[in-house]
Amino acid sequence: MQEISSIVSTSAPLLAAGRRMRRTPYTARVEAAGCRVFSVYNHMLLPEVFRGDVEDYHHLKTHVQVWDVGCERQVQIRGRDAASLVQRMTCRDISRAVPGQCLYVPLVDEQGGMVNDPVMLKFSDEHFWLSIADSDVLLWAKGLAAGLRLDVDCREPAVWPLAVQGPKAEDLVARLFGDEVRRIRFFRFATLAWQGHPLTVARSGWSKQGGFEIYVNDWALGERLWDACFDAGRDLDVGPGAPHNTERIEGGLLSYGNDFDNGNNPFEIGLEKYVHLDRDIDFVGRRALAAIRERGVTRRLMGVFIEAMQLPACEQGWPVFAEEQRVGEVTSASVSPAFGEGIGYAMLDRSHWNEGTALDVLVPGEGKLRARVTPLPFIAPRPS
Ligand code: THG
């Protein structure tokens, strides 16, 4: 049953409802649209599969999908010291960002460990959002602000992003918000009205198929906007979708908690281009990252091709061997229709991270599968 390979077990128990398992404004529509598998992300429901893993993949790459990514929580930082706090949280230089710009900003702690990898939205020098991956950034921000006695207010505003992704996304979003959306460049945002409601619309999203993210700031608008997407996009073959594991691995996008966590530094996971130690910026973990750069890392996240036509979900990390010696672990993997075999990420020791290195991956239920190292991303981005 390829299309439900992402569930935890075949006798799947159900998720208990309750206020800790937060719904989004779109959850009822997602259920009605036939969502078959949910995950939990930032203590919130995240749909994963609709028609099936492979069907959803081809649909995303051909048409346009509407994604409930309400779980991408916004950590809002406002106040006189807002820019100073955001800069202290990230190793990337944010000083040249302008209002209306998004930046992918690795957050690091005092040891250089990854805290999160959000998208930053800059509204002004005194107003930022961090659109976070799955870790509790609000508490880290509040802790830093309190410890450093900064003049900021940190909170999670009532905002639930809705993503529209796929090659026809621009046409669909333009039907809702007007042709102005076509002028929004990659990783820029504008405030555009939908039925009289000003909404933040960014050209971004966790796929390489192009698209937008609409930051819906009113719970009651959620179902109306969801319905409007489906009404406006019927002839575009719009469908429900979700961040897709295979497509994002092909494109080289990383998943906090799966491919890396607080135990990894940005150099190990290919984010060194966002470590701006040569700039005159003040961030927590600066000394730690300088020391790590000096020492050099001993393991790195690489791509791996895995000789397989089916793979289970990567629940625990799969051990990687070279001639019986343990040299790393696979962190995410999936069979790629584009490559006709398994693709994935593996954290590999320095002795075995070179392109072309032959490996064996121990996959539960499949035994040892042959694999080989390849650089990331699997599919180079189209020029934008
Ligand atoms: N959009 C928004 N919030 C998010 C995500 C998102 N929060 C959670 C998660 N995704 C955060 N992680 C990422 C990882 C990669 C990217 C965005 C968020 C991404 N990276 C591009 C790349 O790597 O090619 C662009 C990086 C750049 O040019 O700066 O898009 O998807 N709102």
CSV table of C-alpha atoms and ligand atoms in Angstrom, one decimal:
chain,number,residue,atom,x,y,z
A,1,MET,CA,0.0,0.0,0.0
A,2,GLN,CA,2.4,2.6,-1.3
A,3,GLU,CA,0.0,5.5,-0.8
A,4,ILE,CA,-0.2,5.1,3.0
A,5,SER,CA,3.5,4.3,3.6
A,6,SER,CA,3.7,7.5,5.6
A,7,ILE,CA,1.5,6.4,8.5
A,8,VAL,CA,3.1,5.2,11.7
A,9,SER,CA,1.6,1.7,11.8
A,10,THR,CA,-1.1,-0.2,9.8
A,11,SER,CA,-3.3,-0.7,12.8
A,12,ALA,CA,-3.1,3.1,13.2
A,13,PRO,CA,-4.6,4.4,16.5
A,14,LEU,CA,-6.4,7.7,16.2
A,15,LEU,CA,-5.1,11.0,17.5
A,16,ALA,CA,-7.1,12.3,20.5
A,17,ALA,CA,-8.7,15.7,20.0
A,18,GLY,CA,-8.2,18.4,22.5
A,19,ARG,CA,-6.9,22.0,22.9
A,20,ARG,CA,-3.2,20.8,22.9
A,21,MET,CA,-3.8,19.3,19.4
A,22,ARG,CA,-4.7,22.6,17.8
A,23,ARG,CA,-6.8,22.7,14.7
A,24,THR,CA,-6.4,25.4,12.1
A,25,PRO,CA,-9.1,27.5,10.4
A,26,TYR,CA,-8.9,25.0,7.5
A,27,THR,CA,-9.0,21.7,9.3
A,28,ALA,CA,-12.7,21.1,8.7
A,29,ARG,CA,-12.2,21.7,5.0
A,30,VAL,CA,-9.1,19.5,4.9
A,31,GLU,CA,-11.1,16.7,6.5
A,32,ALA,CA,-13.9,17.2,4.0
A,33,ALA,CA,-11.4,17.2,1.1
A,34,GLY,CA,-10.4,13.6,2.1
A,35,CYS,CA,-7.2,14.1,4.1
A,36,ARG,CA,-6.0,10.5,5.0
A,37,VAL,CA,-3.0,11.2,7.2
A,38,PHE,CA,-2.2,14.0,9.6
A,39,SER,CA,1.0,14.9,11.3
A,40,VAL,CA,1.5,17.2,14.3
A,41,TYR,CA,3.7,20.3,13.9
A,42,ASN,CA,4.1,23.1,16.5
A,43,HIS,CA,1.3,21.4,18.5
A,44,MET,CA,-1.0,21.7,15.5
A,45,LEU,CA,-2.5,19.4,12.9
A,46,LEU,CA,-0.7,19.3,9.6
A,47,PRO,CA,-2.3,17.3,6.8
A,48,GLU,CA,0.1,15.0,4.9
A,49,VAL,CA,-1.7,12.9,2.3
A,50,PHE,CA,-4.9,13.3,0.3
A,51,ARG,CA,-5.4,11.1,-2.8
A,52,GLY,CA,-2.2,9.2,-2.2
A,53,ASP,CA,1.5,9.8,-1.9
A,54,VAL,CA,2.3,9.3,-5.7
A,55,GLU,CA,-0.9,11.0,-6.9
A,56,ASP,CA,-0.3,14.0,-4.7
A,57,TYR,CA,3.2,14.3,-6.0
A,58,HIS,CA,2.3,14.3,-9.7
A,59,HIS,CA,-0.6,16.7,-9.0
A,60,LEU,CA,1.7,19.2,-7.2
A,61,LYS,CA,4.2,19.1,-10.1
A,62,THR,CA,1.5,19.6,-12.8
A,63,HIS,CA,-1.3,21.7,-11.5
A,64,VAL,CA,-1.9,23.7,-8.3
A,65,GLN,CA,-2.5,22.7,-4.7
A,66,VAL,CA,-3.9,24.5,-1.6
A,67,TRP,CA,-2.0,23.6,1.6
A,68,ASP,CA,-3.1,24.0,5.2
A,69,VAL,CA,0.2,25.2,6.7
A,70,GLY,CA,-1.5,27.0,9.6
A,71,CYS,CA,1.0,25.1,11.7
A,72,GLU,CA,3.8,27.4,10.4
A,73,ARG,CA,3.3,29.6,13.5
A,74,GLN,CA,4.4,33.2,13.5
A,75,VAL,CA,6.6,34.4,16.3
A,76,GLN,CA,6.1,38.1,16.2
A,77,ILE,CA,8.8,40.4,17.5
A,78,ARG,CA,7.8,44.0,17.9
A,79,GLY,CA,9.4,47.0,19.6
A,80,ARG,CA,12.4,49.3,19.6
A,81,ASP,CA,14.9,46.4,19.9
A,82,ALA,CA,13.1,44.1,17.5
A,83,ALA,CA,15.9,44.1,14.8
A,84,SER,CA,18.5,43.6,17.5
A,85,LEU,CA,16.8,40.6,19.0
A,86,VAL,CA,16.2,38.9,15.6
A,87,GLN,CA,19.8,39.5,14.7
A,88,ARG,CA,21.0,37.9,17.9
A,89,MET,CA,18.9,34.9,17.1
A,90,THR,CA,20.3,34.2,13.7
A,91,CYS,CA,23.8,33.7,12.2
A,92,ARG,CA,22.6,35.3,8.9
A,93,ASP,CA,23.1,39.0,8.5
A,94,ILE,CA,19.7,40.6,8.4
A,95,SER,CA,20.9,44.2,8.3
A,96,ARG,CA,20.3,44.7,4.5
A,97,ALA,CA,16.8,43.2,4.5
A,98,VAL,CA,14.1,45.7,3.5
A,99,PRO,CA,10.5,45.9,4.6
A,100,GLY,CA,8.5,43.5,2.4
A,101,GLN,CA,11.4,41.0,2.3
A,102,CYS,CA,11.6,37.4,3.5
A,103,LEU,CA,14.8,35.7,4.5
A,104,TYR,CA,15.5,32.1,5.4
A,105,VAL,CA,17.3,32.5,8.8
A,106,PRO,CA,19.0,29.6,10.7
A,107,LEU,CA,18.5,30.2,14.4
A,108,VAL,CA,21.4,29.0,16.6
A,109,ASP,CA,21.9,28.7,20.3
A,110,GLU,CA,25.0,29.6,22.4
A,111,GLN,CA,26.7,26.3,21.3
A,112,GLY,CA,26.0,26.9,17.6
A,113,GLY,CA,23.2,24.2,17.7
A,114,MET,CA,20.2,24.7,15.4
A,115,VAL,CA,17.1,26.1,17.2
A,116,ASN,CA,14.9,26.4,14.2
A,117,ASP,CA,15.1,27.4,10.5
A,118,PRO,CA,12.3,29.9,10.0
A,119,VAL,CA,11.4,32.3,7.2
A,120,MET,CA,11.8,35.8,8.5
A,121,LEU,CA,9.3,38.5,7.3
A,122,LYS,CA,10.4,42.1,7.8
A,123,PHE,CA,7.6,44.6,8.1
A,124,SER,CA,9.8,47.4,9.5
A,125,ASP,CA,12.8,47.8,11.8
A,126,GLU,CA,10.5,47.3,14.7
A,127,HIS,CA,8.2,44.6,13.4
A,128,PHE,CA,9.3,41.1,12.3
A,129,TRP,CA,7.7,37.6,12.0
A,130,LEU,CA,9.6,34.4,12.3
A,131,SER,CA,7.5,31.8,10.4
A,132,ILE,CA,8.8,28.8,12.3
A,133,ALA,CA,9.5,25.1,11.8
A,134,ASP,CA,8.6,22.6,14.5
A,135,SER,CA,10.3,23.9,17.7
A,136,ASP,CA,9.2,26.3,20.5
A,137,VAL,CA,10.9,29.5,19.3
A,138,LEU,CA,8.6,31.8,21.2
A,139,LEU,CA,10.1,30.6,24.5
A,140,TRP,CA,13.7,31.0,23.3
A,141,ALA,CA,12.8,34.6,22.1
A,142,LYS,CA,11.2,35.6,25.3
A,143,GLY,CA,14.1,34.1,27.3
A,144,LEU,CA,16.7,36.1,25.3
A,145,ALA,CA,14.6,39.3,25.5
A,146,ALA,CA,14.2,39.0,29.3
A,147,GLY,CA,17.9,38.1,29.9
A,148,LEU,CA,19.2,40.9,27.6
A,149,ARG,CA,16.5,43.3,28.9
A,150,LEU,CA,15.4,44.2,25.4
A,151,ASP,CA,12.5,46.5,24.6
A,152,VAL,CA,10.4,44.0,22.6
A,153,ASP,CA,7.1,42.2,22.7
A,154,CYS,CA,7.3,38.6,21.6
A,155,ARG,CA,4.0,36.7,20.9
A,156,GLU,CA,2.3,34.3,18.6
A,157,PRO,CA,-0.3,36.3,16.7
A,158,ALA,CA,-3.5,34.8,15.3
A,159,VAL,CA,-2.1,34.0,11.9
A,160,TRP,CA,-2.5,30.8,9.9
A,161,PRO,CA,-0.6,30.6,6.6
A,162,LEU,CA,-2.4,29.0,3.6
A,163,ALA,CA,0.0,28.0,0.8
A,164,VAL,CA,-0.8,27.8,-2.9
A,165,GLN,CA,1.9,25.8,-4.6
A,166,GLY,CA,2.5,24.3,-8.1
A,167,PRO,CA,3.1,25.6,-11.6
A,168,LYS,CA,-0.4,27.2,-11.9
A,169,ALA,CA,-0.2,28.9,-8.5
A,170,GLU,CA,0.4,32.3,-9.8
A,171,ASP,CA,-2.7,32.2,-12.1
A,172,LEU,CA,-4.9,31.0,-9.2
A,173,VAL,CA,-3.6,33.6,-6.7
A,174,ALA,CA,-3.9,36.4,-9.3
A,175,ARG,CA,-7.6,35.5,-9.8
A,176,LEU,CA,-8.1,36.1,-6.0
A,177,PHE,CA,-5.9,39.1,-5.4
A,178,GLY,CA,-5.4,40.6,-8.8
A,179,ASP,CA,-2.5,40.9,-11.2
A,180,GLU,CA,-0.4,42.6,-8.6
A,181,VAL,CA,0.6,39.2,-7.3
A,182,ARG,CA,2.6,38.6,-10.5
A,183,ARG,CA,4.9,41.4,-9.6
A,184,ILE,CA,5.8,39.9,-6.2
A,185,ARG,CA,9.3,38.6,-6.6
A,186,PHE,CA,10.6,35.4,-4.9
A,187,PHE,CA,10.9,35.8,-1.1
A,188,ARG,CA,9.1,39.2,-1.2
A,189,PHE,CA,5.7,40.0,0.2
A,190,ALA,CA,2.9,42.5,-0.3
A,191,THR,CA,-0.2,43.4,1.6
A,192,LEU,CA,-3.1,42.8,-0.8
A,193,ALA,CA,-6.9,43.0,-0.2
A,194,TRP,CA,-9.1,40.0,-0.6
A,195,GLN,CA,-12.8,40.9,-0.2
A,196,GLY,CA,-11.8,44.0,1.7
A,197,HIS,CA,-9.4,42.2,4.1
A,198,PRO,CA,-5.8,43.2,3.8
A,199,LEU,CA,-3.6,40.1,3.9
A,200,THR,CA,0.1,39.5,3.7
A,201,VAL,CA,0.9,37.5,0.5
A,202,ALA,CA,4.4,36.2,-0.1
A,203,ARG,CA,6.0,34.4,-3.0
A,204,SER,CA,7.4,31.5,-1.0
A,205,GLY,CA,6.6,28.0,0.2
A,206,TRP,CA,8.0,24.6,1.0
A,207,SER,CA,8.1,23.3,-2.5
A,208,LYS,CA,10.2,24.0,-5.6
A,209,GLN,CA,7.2,24.2,-7.9
A,210,GLY,CA,6.6,27.9,-7.3
A,211,GLY,CA,3.8,29.5,-5.3
A,212,PHE,CA,2.6,31.8,-2.6
A,213,GLU,CA,1.8,31.8,1.0
A,214,ILE,CA,-1.2,33.8,2.3
A,215,TYR,CA,-0.9,34.8,5.9
A,216,VAL,CA,-4.6,34.7,7.0
A,217,ASN,CA,-5.1,36.8,10.1
A,218,ASP,CA,-8.8,36.2,10.9
A,219,TRP,CA,-10.0,32.7,11.8
A,220,ALA,CA,-13.4,33.3,10.1
A,221,LEU,CA,-11.7,34.1,6.8
A,222,GLY,CA,-10.1,30.6,6.6
A,223,GLU,CA,-12.9,28.5,5.2
A,224,ARG,CA,-14.0,31.4,2.9
A,225,LEU,CA,-10.6,31.7,1.4
A,226,TRP,CA,-10.1,27.9,1.1
A,227,ASP,CA,-13.5,27.8,-0.8
A,228,ALA,CA,-12.6,30.7,-3.0
A,229,CYS,CA,-9.4,29.0,-4.0
A,230,PHE,CA,-11.3,25.9,-5.1
A,231,ASP,CA,-14.1,28.0,-6.8
A,232,ALA,CA,-11.6,30.1,-8.7
A,233,GLY,CA,-9.3,27.2,-9.7
A,234,ARG,CA,-11.7,24.6,-11.0
A,235,ASP,CA,-10.4,24.8,-14.6
A,236,LEU,CA,-6.8,24.8,-13.3
A,237,ASP,CA,-7.4,21.4,-11.7
A,238,VAL,CA,-6.8,22.8,-8.2
A,239,GLY,CA,-6.7,20.2,-5.5
A,240,PRO,CA,-5.9,19.8,-1.8
A,241,GLY,CA,-2.3,19.1,-1.0
A,242,ALA,CA,0.4,19.3,1.6
A,243,PRO,CA,4.1,19.7,1.9
A,244,HIS,CA,5.3,16.6,0.0
A,245,ASN,CA,8.2,14.6,1.4
A,246,THR,CA,9.4,13.3,-2.0
A,247,GLU,CA,9.2,16.6,-3.8
A,248,ARG,CA,11.0,18.5,-1.0
A,249,ILE,CA,13.8,16.0,-0.9
A,250,GLU,CA,14.3,16.3,-4.7
A,251,GLY,CA,14.5,20.1,-4.2
A,252,GLY,CA,16.9,19.9,-1.2
A,253,LEU,CA,14.6,21.4,1.4
A,254,LEU,CA,15.4,20.5,5.0
A,255,SER,CA,13.0,19.5,7.8
A,256,TYR,CA,13.7,20.4,11.4
A,257,GLY,CA,13.3,17.4,13.6
A,258,ASN,CA,13.8,15.0,10.7
A,259,ASP,CA,17.1,16.0,9.0
A,260,PHE,CA,18.6,18.0,11.8
A,261,ASP,CA,17.8,19.3,15.3
A,262,ASN,CA,19.4,21.1,18.2
A,263,GLY,CA,22.3,18.7,18.1
A,264,ASN,CA,23.5,19.9,14.7
A,265,ASN,CA,25.2,23.1,13.6
A,266,PRO,CA,24.6,24.9,10.3
A,267,PHE,CA,27.9,23.8,8.8
A,268,GLU,CA,26.9,20.1,9.1
A,269,ILE,CA,23.6,20.6,7.2
A,270,GLY,CA,24.7,22.6,4.3
A,271,LEU,CA,23.6,26.0,5.6
A,272,GLU,CA,27.1,27.5,5.8
A,273,LYS,CA,26.2,30.1,3.2
A,274,TYR,CA,24.0,31.7,5.9
A,275,VAL,CA,26.7,31.8,8.5
A,276,HIS,CA,28.0,35.3,8.3
A,277,LEU,CA,31.0,35.3,10.6
A,278,ASP,CA,32.8,37.8,8.3
A,279,ARG,CA,30.1,40.5,9.0
A,280,ASP,CA,30.0,42.9,11.9
A,281,ILE,CA,26.9,41.4,13.5
A,282,ASP,CA,26.1,40.3,17.0
A,283,PHE,CA,24.4,36.9,17.5
A,284,VAL,CA,24.2,34.3,20.2
A,285,GLY,CA,26.6,31.4,19.2
A,286,ARG,CA,29.0,33.5,17.3
A,287,ARG,CA,32.0,32.3,19.2
A,288,ALA,CA,30.8,28.7,19.1
A,289,LEU,CA,30.3,28.8,15.3
A,290,ALA,CA,33.7,30.5,14.8
A,291,ALA,CA,35.3,27.6,16.7
A,292,ILE,CA,33.4,25.0,14.7
A,293,ARG,CA,34.5,26.6,11.5
A,294,GLU,CA,38.1,26.6,12.6
A,295,ARG,CA,38.0,23.0,13.7
A,296,GLY,CA,36.0,21.8,10.7
A,297,VAL,CA,33.0,19.4,10.9
A,298,THR,CA,33.4,15.7,11.1
A,299,ARG,CA,30.0,14.8,9.6
A,300,ARG,CA,27.8,16.3,6.9
A,301,LEU,CA,24.3,15.9,5.6
A,302,MET,CA,24.5,14.5,2.0
A,303,GLY,CA,22.2,13.2,-0.6
A,304,VAL,CA,21.9,9.4,-1.1
A,305,PHE,CA,20.4,7.4,-3.9
A,306,ILE,CA,19.0,4.1,-2.4
A,307,GLU,CA,18.4,1.1,-4.7
A,308,ALA,CA,14.8,0.5,-3.9
A,309,MET,CA,11.4,0.7,-5.5
A,310,GLN,CA,9.6,0.9,-2.2
A,311,LEU,CA,10.6,2.4,1.2
A,312,PRO,CA,8.7,2.7,4.5
A,313,ALA,CA,8.6,6.0,6.3
A,314,CYS,CA,11.9,6.9,7.9
A,315,GLU,CA,10.7,6.8,11.6
A,316,GLN,CA,14.0,6.3,13.5
A,317,GLY,CA,16.8,7.1,11.2
A,318,TRP,CA,18.3,4.2,9.2
A,319,PRO,CA,21.9,3.1,10.0
A,320,VAL,CA,24.3,3.5,7.2
A,321,PHE,CA,27.3,1.1,6.8
A,322,ALA,CA,30.4,0.8,4.6
A,323,GLU,CA,31.9,-2.7,4.8
A,324,GLU,CA,30.1,-3.4,8.1
A,325,GLN,CA,31.4,-0.2,9.6
A,326,ARG,CA,28.7,2.2,10.9
A,327,VAL,CA,29.3,5.6,9.1
A,328,GLY,CA,26.1,7.5,9.5
A,329,GLU,CA,22.3,7.5,9.3
A,330,VAL,CA,19.6,8.3,6.8
A,331,THR,CA,17.3,11.0,8.1
A,332,SER,CA,14.6,11.2,5.4
A,333,ALA,CA,14.0,9.1,2.3
A,334,SER,CA,11.4,8.4,-0.3
A,335,VAL,CA,11.1,6.6,-3.7
A,336,SER,CA,11.3,9.4,-6.3
A,337,PRO,CA,9.2,8.9,-9.5
A,338,ALA,CA,11.6,11.4,-11.2
A,339,PHE,CA,14.6,9.2,-10.5
A,340,GLY,CA,13.0,5.8,-10.4
A,341,GLU,CA,14.7,4.8,-7.1
A,342,GLY,CA,15.0,5.9,-3.5
A,343,ILE,CA,16.4,9.3,-2.7
A,344,GLY,CA,17.2,10.7,0.8
A,345,TYR,CA,19.4,12.6,3.1
A,346,ALA,CA,22.1,11.0,5.2
A,347,MET,CA,24.3,12.4,8.0
A,348,LEU,CA,27.7,10.9,7.0
A,349,ASP,CA,31.1,10.7,8.7
A,350,ARG,CA,33.9,12.6,6.9
A,351,SER,CA,35.5,9.3,5.8
A,352,HIS,CA,32.4,8.5,3.7
A,353,TRP,CA,30.8,11.8,2.6
A,354,ASN,CA,32.4,12.0,-0.9
A,355,GLU,CA,30.3,11.9,-4.0
A,356,GLY,CA,30.0,8.4,-5.4
A,357,THR,CA,30.9,6.6,-2.1
A,358,ALA,CA,29.1,3.2,-2.0
A,359,LEU,CA,27.1,2.5,1.2
A,360,ASP,CA,24.6,0.1,2.6
A,361,VAL,CA,21.5,1.3,4.4
A,362,LEU,CA,19.6,-0.9,6.9
A,363,VAL,CA,15.9,-0.3,6.2
A,364,PRO,CA,13.3,-1.9,8.5
A,365,GLY,CA,11.5,-4.7,6.7
A,366,GLU,CA,13.8,-4.4,3.6
A,367,GLY,CA,17.2,-5.4,4.9
A,368,LYS,CA,20.4,-3.8,3.7
A,369,LEU,CA,20.0,-1.8,0.5
A,370,ARG,CA,22.7,-0.5,-1.7
A,371,ALA,CA,23.2,3.3,-1.8
A,372,ARG,CA,25.6,5.9,-3.1
A,373,VAL,CA,26.4,9.5,-2.1
A,374,THR,CA,25.4,12.4,-4.2
A,375,PRO,CA,25.5,16.2,-3.7
A,376,LEU,CA,22.4,18.2,-2.9
A,377,PRO,CA,20.0,19.2,-4.2
A,378,PHE,CA,18.9,16.3,-6.4
A,379,ILE,CA,17.1,18.6,-8.8
A,380,ALA,CA,18.7,22.0,-9.4
A,381,PRO,CA,16.3,25.0,-8.9
A,382,ARG,CA,14.9,26.7,-12.0
A,383,PRO,CA,16.2,30.2,-12.3
A,384,SER,CA,13.6,32.5,-10.7
B,1,THG,N1,7.2,28.9,4.7
B,1,THG,C1,6.8,29.6,5.8
B,1,THG,N2,7.2,29.1,7.0
B,1,THG,C2,7.8,27.9,7.2
B,1,THG,C3,8.2,27.2,6.0
B,1,THG,C4,7.8,27.7,4.8
B,1,THG,N3,8.1,27.5,8.4
B,1,THG,C5,8.5,26.1,8.5
B,1,THG,C6,9.5,25.7,7.5
B,1,THG,N4,8.9,26.0,6.2
B,1,THG,C7,10.8,26.4,7.7
B,1,THG,N5,11.9,25.8,6.8
B,1,THG,C8,12.1,26.3,5.5
B,1,THG,C9,13.1,25.7,4.8
B,1,THG,C10,13.4,26.1,3.5
B,1,THG,C11,12.8,27.2,3.0
B,1,THG,C12,11.8,27.8,3.7
B,1,THG,C13,11.5,27.4,5.0
B,1,THG,C14,13.1,27.8,1.7
B,1,THG,N6,14.3,27.7,1.3
B,1,THG,C15,14.7,28.1,-0.1
B,1,THG,C16,15.9,27.2,-0.5
B,1,THG,O1,16.5,26.6,0.3
B,1,THG,O2,16.1,27.2,-1.7
B,1,THG,C17,15.1,29.6,-0.2
B,1,THG,C18,16.2,30.1,0.7
B,1,THG,C19,16.6,31.5,0.4
B,1,THG,O3,16.7,31.8,-0.8
B,1,THG,O4,16.8,32.3,1.3
B,1,THG,O5,12.2,28.2,1.0
B,1,THG,O6,8.1,27.1,3.7
B,1,THG,N7,6.2,30.7,5.7
